[in-house]
Coordinates of C-alpha atoms and ligand atoms in Angstrom, one line a residue:
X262 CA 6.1 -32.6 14.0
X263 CA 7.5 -35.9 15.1
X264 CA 9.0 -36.4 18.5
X265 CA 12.5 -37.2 17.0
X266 CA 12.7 -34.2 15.2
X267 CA 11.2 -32.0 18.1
X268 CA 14.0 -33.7 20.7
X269 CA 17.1 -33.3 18.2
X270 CA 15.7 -29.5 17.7
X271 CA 15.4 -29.2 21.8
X272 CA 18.6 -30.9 22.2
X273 CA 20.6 -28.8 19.1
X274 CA 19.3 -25.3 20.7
X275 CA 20.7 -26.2 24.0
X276 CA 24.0 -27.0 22.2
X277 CA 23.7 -23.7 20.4
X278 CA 23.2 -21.5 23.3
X279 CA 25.8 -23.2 25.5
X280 CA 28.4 -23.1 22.4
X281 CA 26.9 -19.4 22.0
X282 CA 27.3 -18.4 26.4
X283 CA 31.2 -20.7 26.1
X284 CA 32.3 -19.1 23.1
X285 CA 31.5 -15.1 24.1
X286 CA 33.0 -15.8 27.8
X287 CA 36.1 -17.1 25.8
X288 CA 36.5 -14.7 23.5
X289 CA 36.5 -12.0 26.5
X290 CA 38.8 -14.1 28.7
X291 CA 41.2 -14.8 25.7
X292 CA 40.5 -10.7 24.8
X293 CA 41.6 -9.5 28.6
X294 CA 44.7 -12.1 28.4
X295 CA 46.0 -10.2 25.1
X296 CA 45.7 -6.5 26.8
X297 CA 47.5 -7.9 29.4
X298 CA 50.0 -9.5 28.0
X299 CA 50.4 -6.3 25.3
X300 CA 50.6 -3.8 28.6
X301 CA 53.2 -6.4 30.3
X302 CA 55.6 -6.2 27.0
X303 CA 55.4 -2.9 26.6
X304 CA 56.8 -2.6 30.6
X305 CA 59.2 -5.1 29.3
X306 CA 60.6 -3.0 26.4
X307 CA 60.6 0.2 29.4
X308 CA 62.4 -2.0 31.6
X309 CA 65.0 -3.2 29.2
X310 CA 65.6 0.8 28.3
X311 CA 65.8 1.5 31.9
X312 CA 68.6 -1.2 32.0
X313 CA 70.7 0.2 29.0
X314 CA 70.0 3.4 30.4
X315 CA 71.7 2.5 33.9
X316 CA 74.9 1.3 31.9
X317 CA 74.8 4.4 29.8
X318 CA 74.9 6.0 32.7
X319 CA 78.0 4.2 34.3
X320 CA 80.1 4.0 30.8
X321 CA 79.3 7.0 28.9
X322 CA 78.8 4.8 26.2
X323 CA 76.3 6.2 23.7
X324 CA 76.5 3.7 20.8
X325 CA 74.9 1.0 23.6
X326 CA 72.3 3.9 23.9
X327 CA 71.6 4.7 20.7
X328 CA 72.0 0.8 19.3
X329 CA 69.2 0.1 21.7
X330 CA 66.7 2.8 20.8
X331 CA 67.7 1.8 16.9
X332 CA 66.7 -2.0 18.1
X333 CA 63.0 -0.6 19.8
X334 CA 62.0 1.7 16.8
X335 CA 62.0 -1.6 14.6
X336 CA 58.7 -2.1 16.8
X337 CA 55.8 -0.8 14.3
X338 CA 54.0 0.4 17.8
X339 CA 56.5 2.4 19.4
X340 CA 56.3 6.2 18.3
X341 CA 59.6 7.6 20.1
X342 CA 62.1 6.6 23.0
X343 CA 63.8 9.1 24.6
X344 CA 66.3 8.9 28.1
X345 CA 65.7 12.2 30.1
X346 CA 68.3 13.1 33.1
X347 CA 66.5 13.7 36.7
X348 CA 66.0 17.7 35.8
X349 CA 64.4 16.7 32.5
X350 CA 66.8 16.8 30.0
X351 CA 67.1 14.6 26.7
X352 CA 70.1 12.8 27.0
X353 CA 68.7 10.4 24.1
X354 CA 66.1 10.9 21.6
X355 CA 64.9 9.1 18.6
X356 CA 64.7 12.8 17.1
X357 CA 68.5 14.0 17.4
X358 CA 67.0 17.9 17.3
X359 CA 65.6 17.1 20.6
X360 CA 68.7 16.4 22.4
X361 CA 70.1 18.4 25.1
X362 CA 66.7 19.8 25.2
X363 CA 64.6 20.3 28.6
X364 CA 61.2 18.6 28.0
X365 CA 58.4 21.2 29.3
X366 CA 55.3 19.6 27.8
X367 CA 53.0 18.5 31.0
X368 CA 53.8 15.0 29.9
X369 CA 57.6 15.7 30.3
X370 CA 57.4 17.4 33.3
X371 CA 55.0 14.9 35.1
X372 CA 57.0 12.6 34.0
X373 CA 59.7 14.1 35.3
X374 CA 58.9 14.0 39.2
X375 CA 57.9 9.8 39.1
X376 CA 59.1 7.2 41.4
X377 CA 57.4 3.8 40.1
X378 CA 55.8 3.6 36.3
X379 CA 53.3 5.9 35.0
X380 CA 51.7 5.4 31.6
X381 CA 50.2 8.7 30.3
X382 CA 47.8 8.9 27.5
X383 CA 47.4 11.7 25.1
X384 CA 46.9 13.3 21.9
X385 CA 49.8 14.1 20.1
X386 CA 49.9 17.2 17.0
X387 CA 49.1 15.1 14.5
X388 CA 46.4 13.9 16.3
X389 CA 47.5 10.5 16.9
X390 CA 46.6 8.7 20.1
X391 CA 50.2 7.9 22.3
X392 CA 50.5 6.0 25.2
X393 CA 53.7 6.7 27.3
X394 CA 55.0 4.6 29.6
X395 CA 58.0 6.1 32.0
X396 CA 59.8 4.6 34.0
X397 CA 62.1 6.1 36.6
X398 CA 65.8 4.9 36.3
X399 CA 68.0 4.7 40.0
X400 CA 71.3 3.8 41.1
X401 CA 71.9 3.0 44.7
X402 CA 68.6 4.9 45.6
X403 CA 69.8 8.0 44.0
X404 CA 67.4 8.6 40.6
X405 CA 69.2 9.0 37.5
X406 CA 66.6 10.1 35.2
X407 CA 63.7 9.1 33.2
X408 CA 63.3 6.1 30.6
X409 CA 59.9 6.8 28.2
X410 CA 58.4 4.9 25.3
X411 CA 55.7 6.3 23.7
X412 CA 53.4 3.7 21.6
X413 CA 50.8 4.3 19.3
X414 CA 47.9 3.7 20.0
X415 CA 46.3 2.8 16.4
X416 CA 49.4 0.5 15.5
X417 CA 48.0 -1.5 19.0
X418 CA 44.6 -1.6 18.1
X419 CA 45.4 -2.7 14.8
X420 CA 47.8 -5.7 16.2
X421 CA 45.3 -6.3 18.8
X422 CA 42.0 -6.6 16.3
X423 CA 44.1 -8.8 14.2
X424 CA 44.9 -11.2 17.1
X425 CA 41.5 -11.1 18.5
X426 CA 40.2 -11.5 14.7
X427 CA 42.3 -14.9 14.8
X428 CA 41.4 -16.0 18.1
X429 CA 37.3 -15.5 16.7
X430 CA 38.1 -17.8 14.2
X431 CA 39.4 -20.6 15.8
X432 CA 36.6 -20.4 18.7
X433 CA 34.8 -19.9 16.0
X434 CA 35.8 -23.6 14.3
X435 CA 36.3 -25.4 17.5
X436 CA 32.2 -24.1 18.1
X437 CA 31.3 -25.6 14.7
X438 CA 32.6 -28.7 15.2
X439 CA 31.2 -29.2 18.7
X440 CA 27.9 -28.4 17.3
X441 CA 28.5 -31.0 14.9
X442 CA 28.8 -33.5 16.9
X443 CA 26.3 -32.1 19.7
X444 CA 23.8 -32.7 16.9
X445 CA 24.8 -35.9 15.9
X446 CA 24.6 -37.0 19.8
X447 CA 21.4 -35.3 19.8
X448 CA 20.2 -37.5 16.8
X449 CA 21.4 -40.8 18.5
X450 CA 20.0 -40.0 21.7
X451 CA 16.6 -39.3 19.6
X452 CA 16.6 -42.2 18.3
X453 CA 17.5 -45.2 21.1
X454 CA 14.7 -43.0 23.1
X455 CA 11.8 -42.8 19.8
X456 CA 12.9 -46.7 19.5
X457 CA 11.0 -48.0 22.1
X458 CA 8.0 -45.5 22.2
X459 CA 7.8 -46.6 18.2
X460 CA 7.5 -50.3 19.7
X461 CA 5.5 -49.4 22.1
X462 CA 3.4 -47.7 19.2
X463 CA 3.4 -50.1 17.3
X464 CA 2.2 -53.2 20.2
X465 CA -0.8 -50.4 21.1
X466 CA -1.8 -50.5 17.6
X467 CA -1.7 -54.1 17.3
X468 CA -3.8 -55.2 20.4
X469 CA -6.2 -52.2 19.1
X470 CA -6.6 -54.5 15.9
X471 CA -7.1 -57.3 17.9
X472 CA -3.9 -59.3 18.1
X473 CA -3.7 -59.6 22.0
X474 CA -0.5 -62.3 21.4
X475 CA 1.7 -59.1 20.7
X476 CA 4.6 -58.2 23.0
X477 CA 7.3 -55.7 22.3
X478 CA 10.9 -56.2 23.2
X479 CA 12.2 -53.3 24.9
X480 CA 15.3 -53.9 26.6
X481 CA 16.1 -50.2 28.4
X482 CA 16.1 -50.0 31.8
X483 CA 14.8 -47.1 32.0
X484 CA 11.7 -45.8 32.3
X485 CA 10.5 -46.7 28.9
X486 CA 11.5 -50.1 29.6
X487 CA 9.0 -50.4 32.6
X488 CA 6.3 -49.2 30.8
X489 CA 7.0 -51.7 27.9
X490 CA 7.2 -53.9 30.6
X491 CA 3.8 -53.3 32.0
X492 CA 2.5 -53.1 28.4
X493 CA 3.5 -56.3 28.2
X494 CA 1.5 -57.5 30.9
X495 CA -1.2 -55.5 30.7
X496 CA -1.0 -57.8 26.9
X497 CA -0.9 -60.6 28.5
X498 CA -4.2 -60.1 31.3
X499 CA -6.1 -59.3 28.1
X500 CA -5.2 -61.9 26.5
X501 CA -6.0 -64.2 29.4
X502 CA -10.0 -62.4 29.8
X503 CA -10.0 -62.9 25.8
X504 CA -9.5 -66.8 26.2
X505 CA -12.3 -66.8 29.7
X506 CA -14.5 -65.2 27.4
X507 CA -13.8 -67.1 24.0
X508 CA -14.2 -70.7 26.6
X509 CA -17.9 -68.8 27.9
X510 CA -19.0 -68.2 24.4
X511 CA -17.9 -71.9 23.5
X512 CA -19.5 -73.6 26.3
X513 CA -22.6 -71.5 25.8
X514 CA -23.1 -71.9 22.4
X515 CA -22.4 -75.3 22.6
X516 CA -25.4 -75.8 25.8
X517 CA -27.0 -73.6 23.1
X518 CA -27.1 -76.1 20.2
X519 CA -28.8 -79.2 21.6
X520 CA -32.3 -77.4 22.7
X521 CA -32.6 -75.8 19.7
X522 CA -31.6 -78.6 17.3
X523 CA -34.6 -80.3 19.6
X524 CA -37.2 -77.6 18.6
X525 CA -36.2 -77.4 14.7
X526 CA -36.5 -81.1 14.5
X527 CA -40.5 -81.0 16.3
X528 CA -40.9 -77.9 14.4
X529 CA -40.3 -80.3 11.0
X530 CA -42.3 -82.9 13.0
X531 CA -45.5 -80.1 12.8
X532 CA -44.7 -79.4 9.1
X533 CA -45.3 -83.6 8.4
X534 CA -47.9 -83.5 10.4
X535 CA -47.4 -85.5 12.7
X536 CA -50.2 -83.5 15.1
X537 CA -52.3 -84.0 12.3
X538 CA -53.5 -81.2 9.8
X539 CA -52.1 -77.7 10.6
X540 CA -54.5 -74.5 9.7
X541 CA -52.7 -71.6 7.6
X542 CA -52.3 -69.6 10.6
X543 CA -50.5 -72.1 12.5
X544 CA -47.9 -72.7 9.6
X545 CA -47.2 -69.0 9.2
X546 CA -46.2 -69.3 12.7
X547 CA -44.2 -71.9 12.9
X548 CA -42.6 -71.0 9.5
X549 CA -41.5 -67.6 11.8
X550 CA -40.1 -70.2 14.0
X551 CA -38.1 -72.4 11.7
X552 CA -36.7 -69.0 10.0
X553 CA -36.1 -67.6 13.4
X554 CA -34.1 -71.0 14.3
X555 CA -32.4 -70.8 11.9
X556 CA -30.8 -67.8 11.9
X557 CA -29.8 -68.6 15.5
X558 CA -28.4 -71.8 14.4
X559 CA -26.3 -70.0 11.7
X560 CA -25.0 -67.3 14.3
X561 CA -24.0 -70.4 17.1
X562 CA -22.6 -71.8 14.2
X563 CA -20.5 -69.0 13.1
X564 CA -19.4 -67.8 17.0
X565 CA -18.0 -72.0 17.6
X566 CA -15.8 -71.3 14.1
X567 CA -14.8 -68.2 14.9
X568 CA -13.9 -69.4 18.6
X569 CA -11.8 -72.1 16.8
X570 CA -10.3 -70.0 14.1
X571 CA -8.5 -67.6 17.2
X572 CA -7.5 -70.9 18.9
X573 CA -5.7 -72.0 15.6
X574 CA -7.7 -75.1 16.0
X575 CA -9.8 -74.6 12.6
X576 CA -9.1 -77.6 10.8
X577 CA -9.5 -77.5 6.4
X578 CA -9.3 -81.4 5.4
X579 CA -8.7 -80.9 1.7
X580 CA -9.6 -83.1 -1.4
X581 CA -9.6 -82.5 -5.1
X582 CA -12.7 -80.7 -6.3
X583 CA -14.3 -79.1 -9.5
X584 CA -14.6 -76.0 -8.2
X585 CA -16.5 -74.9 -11.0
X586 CA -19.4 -77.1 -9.9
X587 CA -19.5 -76.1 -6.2
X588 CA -19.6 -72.1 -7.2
X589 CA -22.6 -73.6 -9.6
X590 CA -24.6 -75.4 -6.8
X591 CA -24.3 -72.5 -4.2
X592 CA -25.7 -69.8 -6.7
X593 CA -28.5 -72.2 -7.4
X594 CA -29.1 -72.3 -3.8
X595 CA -29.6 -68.1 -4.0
X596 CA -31.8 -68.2 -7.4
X597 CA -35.3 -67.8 -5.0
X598 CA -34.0 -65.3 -2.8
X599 CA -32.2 -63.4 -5.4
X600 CA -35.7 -63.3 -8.2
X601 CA -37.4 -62.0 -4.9
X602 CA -35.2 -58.5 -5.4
X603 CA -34.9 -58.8 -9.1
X604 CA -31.3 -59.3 -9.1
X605 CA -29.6 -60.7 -12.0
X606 CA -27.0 -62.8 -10.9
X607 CA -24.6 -63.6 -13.9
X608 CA -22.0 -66.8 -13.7
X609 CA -18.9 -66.2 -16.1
X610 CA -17.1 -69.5 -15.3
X611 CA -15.2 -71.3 -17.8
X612 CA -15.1 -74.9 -18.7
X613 CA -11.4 -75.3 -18.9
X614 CA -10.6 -74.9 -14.7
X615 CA -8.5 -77.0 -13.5
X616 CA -9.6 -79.5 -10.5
X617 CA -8.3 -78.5 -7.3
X618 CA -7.1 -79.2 -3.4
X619 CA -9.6 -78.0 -0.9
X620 CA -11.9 -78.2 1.7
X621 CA -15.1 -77.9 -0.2
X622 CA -17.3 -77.1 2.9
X623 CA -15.4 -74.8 3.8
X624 CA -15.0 -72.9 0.0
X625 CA -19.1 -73.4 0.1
X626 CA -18.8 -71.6 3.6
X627 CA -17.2 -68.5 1.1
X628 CA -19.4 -68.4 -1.5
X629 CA -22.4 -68.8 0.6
X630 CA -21.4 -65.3 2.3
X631 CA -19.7 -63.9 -0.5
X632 CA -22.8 -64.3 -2.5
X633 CA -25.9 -63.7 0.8
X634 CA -23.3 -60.6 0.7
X635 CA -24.1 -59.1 -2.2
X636 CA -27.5 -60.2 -2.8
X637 CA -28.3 -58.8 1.4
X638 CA -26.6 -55.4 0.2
X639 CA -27.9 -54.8 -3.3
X640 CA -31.1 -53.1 -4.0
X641 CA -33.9 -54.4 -6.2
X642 CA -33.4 -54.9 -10.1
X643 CA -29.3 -55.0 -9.4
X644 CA -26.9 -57.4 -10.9
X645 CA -24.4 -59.8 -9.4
X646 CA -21.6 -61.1 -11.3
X647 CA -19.4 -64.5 -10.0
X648 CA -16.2 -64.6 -12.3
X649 CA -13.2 -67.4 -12.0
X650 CA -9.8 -66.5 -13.4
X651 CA -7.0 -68.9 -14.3
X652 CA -3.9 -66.8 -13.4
X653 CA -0.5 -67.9 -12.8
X654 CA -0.5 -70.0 -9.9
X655 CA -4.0 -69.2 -8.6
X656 CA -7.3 -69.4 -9.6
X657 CA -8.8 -66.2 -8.8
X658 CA -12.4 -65.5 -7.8
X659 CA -14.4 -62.4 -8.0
X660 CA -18.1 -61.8 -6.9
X661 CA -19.2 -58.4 -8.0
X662 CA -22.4 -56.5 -7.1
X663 CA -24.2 -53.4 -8.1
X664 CA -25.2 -52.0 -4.2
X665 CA -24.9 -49.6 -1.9
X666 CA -20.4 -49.8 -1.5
X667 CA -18.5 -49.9 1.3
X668 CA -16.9 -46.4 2.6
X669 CA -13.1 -46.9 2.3
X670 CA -12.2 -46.3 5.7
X671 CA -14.3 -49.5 6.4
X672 CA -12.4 -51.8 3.7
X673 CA -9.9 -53.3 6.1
X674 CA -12.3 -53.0 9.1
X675 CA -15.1 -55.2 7.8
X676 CA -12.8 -58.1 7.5
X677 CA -12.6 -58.0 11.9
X678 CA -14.9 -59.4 13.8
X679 CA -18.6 -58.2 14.4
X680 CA -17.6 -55.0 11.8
X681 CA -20.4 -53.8 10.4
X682 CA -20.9 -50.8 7.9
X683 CA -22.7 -48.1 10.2
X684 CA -26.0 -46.9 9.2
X685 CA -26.9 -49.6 6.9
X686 CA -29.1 -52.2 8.6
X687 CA -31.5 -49.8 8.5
X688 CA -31.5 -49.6 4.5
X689 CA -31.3 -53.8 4.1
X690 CA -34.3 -55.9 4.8
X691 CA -34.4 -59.0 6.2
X692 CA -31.7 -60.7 8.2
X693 CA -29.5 -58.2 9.4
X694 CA -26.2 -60.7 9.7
X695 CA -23.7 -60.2 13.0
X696 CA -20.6 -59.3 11.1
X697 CA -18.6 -62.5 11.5
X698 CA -19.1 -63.4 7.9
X699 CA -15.9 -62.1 6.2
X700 CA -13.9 -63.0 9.8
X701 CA -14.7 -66.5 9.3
X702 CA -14.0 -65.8 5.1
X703 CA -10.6 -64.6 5.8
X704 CA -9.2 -67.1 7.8
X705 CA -10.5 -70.1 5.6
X706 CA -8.7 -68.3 2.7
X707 CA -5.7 -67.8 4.9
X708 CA -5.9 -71.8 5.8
X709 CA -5.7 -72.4 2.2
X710 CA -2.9 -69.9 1.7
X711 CA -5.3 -67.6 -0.6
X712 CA -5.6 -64.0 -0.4
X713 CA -8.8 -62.0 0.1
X714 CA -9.4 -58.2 -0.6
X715 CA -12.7 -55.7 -1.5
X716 CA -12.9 -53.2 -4.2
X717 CA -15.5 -50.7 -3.7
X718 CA -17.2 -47.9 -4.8
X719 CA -19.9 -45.9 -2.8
X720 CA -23.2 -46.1 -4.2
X721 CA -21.6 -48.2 -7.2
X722 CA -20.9 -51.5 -5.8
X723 CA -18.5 -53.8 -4.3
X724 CA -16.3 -56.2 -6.0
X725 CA -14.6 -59.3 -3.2
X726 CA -11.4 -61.0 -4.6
X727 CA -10.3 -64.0 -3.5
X728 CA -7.6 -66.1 -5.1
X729 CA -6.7 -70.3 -4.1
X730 CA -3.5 -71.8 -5.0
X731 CA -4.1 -74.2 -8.0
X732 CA -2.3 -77.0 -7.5
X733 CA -3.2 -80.7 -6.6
Ligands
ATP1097 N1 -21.3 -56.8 -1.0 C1 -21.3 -55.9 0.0 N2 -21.7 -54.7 -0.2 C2 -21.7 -53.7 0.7 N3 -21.3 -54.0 2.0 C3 -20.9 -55.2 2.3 C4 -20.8 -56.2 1.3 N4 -20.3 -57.3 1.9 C5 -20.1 -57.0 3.2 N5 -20.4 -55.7 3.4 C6 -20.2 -55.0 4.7 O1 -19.4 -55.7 5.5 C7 -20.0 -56.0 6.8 C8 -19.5 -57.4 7.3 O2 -19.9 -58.4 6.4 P1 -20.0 -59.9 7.1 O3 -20.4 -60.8 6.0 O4 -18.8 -60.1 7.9 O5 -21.2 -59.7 8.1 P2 -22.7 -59.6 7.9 O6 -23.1 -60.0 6.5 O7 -23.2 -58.3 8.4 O8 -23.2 -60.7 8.9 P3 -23.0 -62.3 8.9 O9 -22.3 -62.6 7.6 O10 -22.3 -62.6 10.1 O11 -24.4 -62.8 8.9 C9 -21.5 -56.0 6.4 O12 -22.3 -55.8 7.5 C10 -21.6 -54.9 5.4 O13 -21.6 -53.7 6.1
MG1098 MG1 -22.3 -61.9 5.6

């Protein structure tokens, strides 16, 4: 799973459960605050018959009374209202047949004896649930009687379910929205942090391929942005030893070259004989010699062009060539060595190319590898194929084999420096190579702004592209 998705999922289940922890403490707090404020009206509504009560109880005046107990029974909640003297009489009733009456049920006559509010719960007959509040009515400290109100208990529920239904809901919303836009924060937090660990990411992978000019801009000043920081010099340092050891393998080489261009020239001294007549024995050696010389002369020669090619100082000085003619020389040059394995090499260049701008020792420098290539990696009795295509813009080259193949993991690696295929040296005879071949390949195409690329098939063969811009 990748980091930004991990983080936003961290980051959106924290949201969740605080949302979750806010919303339930809410819902109680807003749930408390509505029983209280239901207990605090239903006092209210008490009060306000203990008030009507009082004047009833000055004026005689039972319309007041009776208007007000009309007024409270609109309430769905309320069950009955009654006015009891301080003996326990009904002086006022919502059921007339009561009045005059003495209340004897334990409700009545507790309620009978108060002197501050007492809410009673019960079950009444019909087996409804009643809350009665009663509240004692006095004049001048001398009690007058009793004000009740008896409420239902399911009618309150109901309103109260309904209200704390609503009040869900819009925590409810309010919680969506927040996680919303928790998980959209989440997401651009994600991302400015995964920014700089991509770059970061990205500069590893590019020193790892060799490209120790890379520095990542990171500009957080965080963290992060220390270790780009460091990254960045920790770049730079490498770069530095890169160059100290790219100026050692210059100056060597180069202290190299002279001694040995010495002991290949007296080496062709011995072959003219100028030591007089040399027995077969001595020119075997010195034919080891020249070979071995050789070779070394090749690899000095390929380290000082590779040494230039990272320095950007690899100069191409181009002129107009046949190209057709220079691919026909080099094979020539490979005819021995290719009829000593058998191998076929088959030339399917047309007449009709046109002439074009480039350095021809350096385009001899390709074909000479291309082709030492795939004779070094083909077995006996195989078959090469060179091929030149006119296509739009380019002349495209192709030098096909019949060998071993190159695993595809190692198609883009064999194109870096030193990169050889493991495990075969020990299947190819002769001259082993140092793997700097296709480095120095690529960047000559690169120089002429050509591309190069490999096509392979293990155990089949290998087919290297190349193409050259043709114009003059
Ligand atoms: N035609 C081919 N068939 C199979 N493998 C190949 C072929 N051409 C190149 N390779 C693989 O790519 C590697 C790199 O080739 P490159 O030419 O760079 O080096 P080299 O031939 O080993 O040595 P050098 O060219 O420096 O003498 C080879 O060692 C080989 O493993
Ligand atoms: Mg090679």
């Amino acid at each position: 799973m990748k980091l930004k998705i991990k983080f936003t999922l961290a980051a959106t289940l924290l949201v969740v459960f605080i949302l979750l922890g806010v919303s339930i403490c809410l819902f109680l707090a807003e749930r408390r605050h509505l029983i209280n404020q239901i207990k605090e009206n239903q006092i209210n509504l008490v009060d306000g018959l203990v008030q009507v009560s009082k004047e009833y109880s000055i004026t005689k005046d039972q319309i007041l009374l009776i208007n007000y107990i009309n007024f409270l029974m609109r309430n769905k909640n309320i069950v009955y209202v009654l006015f009891t003297n301080s003996q326990g009489k009904i002086l006022a009733h919502t059921n007339i047949q009561r009045l005059e009456e003495k209340d004897k049920t334990p409700i009545g006559l507790r309620a009978t004896k108060i002197k501050k509010l007492l809410i009673q719960s019960y079950q009444n007959k019909k087996g409804e649930r009643i809350s009665d509040y009663a509240l004692p009515v006095f004049m001048e400290n001398k009690k007058l009687g009793v004000a009740r109100i008896g409420f239902s208990q399911r009618e309150l529920n109901k309103m109260m379910e309904e209200t704390v239904t609503q009040t869900g809901k819009r925590i409810f919303v309010i919680a969506f929205v927040v996680l919303i836009i928790g998980i959209f924060s989440a997401l651009i937090l994600a991302q400015t942090l995964i920014e700089p660990i991509k770059k970061l990411v990205y500069g590893a992978k590019m020193i790892g391929r060799g490209k120790l000019n890379t520095i990542i801009e990171v500009n957080n000043k965080d963290e992060l942005g220390s270790l780009a920081e460091e990254f960045n010099l920790m770049a730079c340092q490498l770069k530095e030893l890169d160059h100290m050891k790219q100026d050692f393998v210059s100056s060597v080489s180069h202290e190299l070259r002279s001694p040995l261009t010495s002991i290949m020239m007296y080496i062709d001294l011995f072959f003219k004989g100028a030591t007089g007549e040399l027995t077969k024995k001595q020119i075997d050696f010195l034919t080891i010699m020249k070979d071995s010389s050789k070779r070394l002369n090749n690899f000095i020669n390929d380290l000082l062009d590779v040494a230039k090619m990272e320095r950007g100082k690899m100069e191409i000085i181009k002129q107009l060539v046949d190209i057709k003619a220079i691919l026909r020389e080099t094979i020539q040059l490979y005819v021995v060595q290719s009829d000593k394995k058998s191998i076929q090499i088959i030339s399917k260049i047309t007449e009709n190319l046109p002439m074009i701008m480039v350095d021809s020792d350096k385009i001899r420098q390709v074909f000479n590898n291309l082709l030492s290539n795939a004779i070094k990696f083909t077995p006996e009795n195989g078959i090469i194929t060179v091929e030149i295509k006119n296509t739009r813009g380019y002349l495209q080259f192709s030098v096909s084999d019949t060998g071993m193949g190159i695993p595809p993991d190692d198609l883009e690696k064999i194109f870096n420096k030193f990169e050889q295929v493991k495990g075969v040296k020990s299947k190819i005879g002769g001259s082993k190579g140092t793997g700097l071949g296709l480095t120095i390949v690529k960047s000559i195409i690169k120089l002429h702004e050509g591309n190069i690329w490999v096509e392979s098939a293990l155990g089949k063969g290998s087919i290297f592209y190349f193409t050259l811009p043709n114009k003059k």
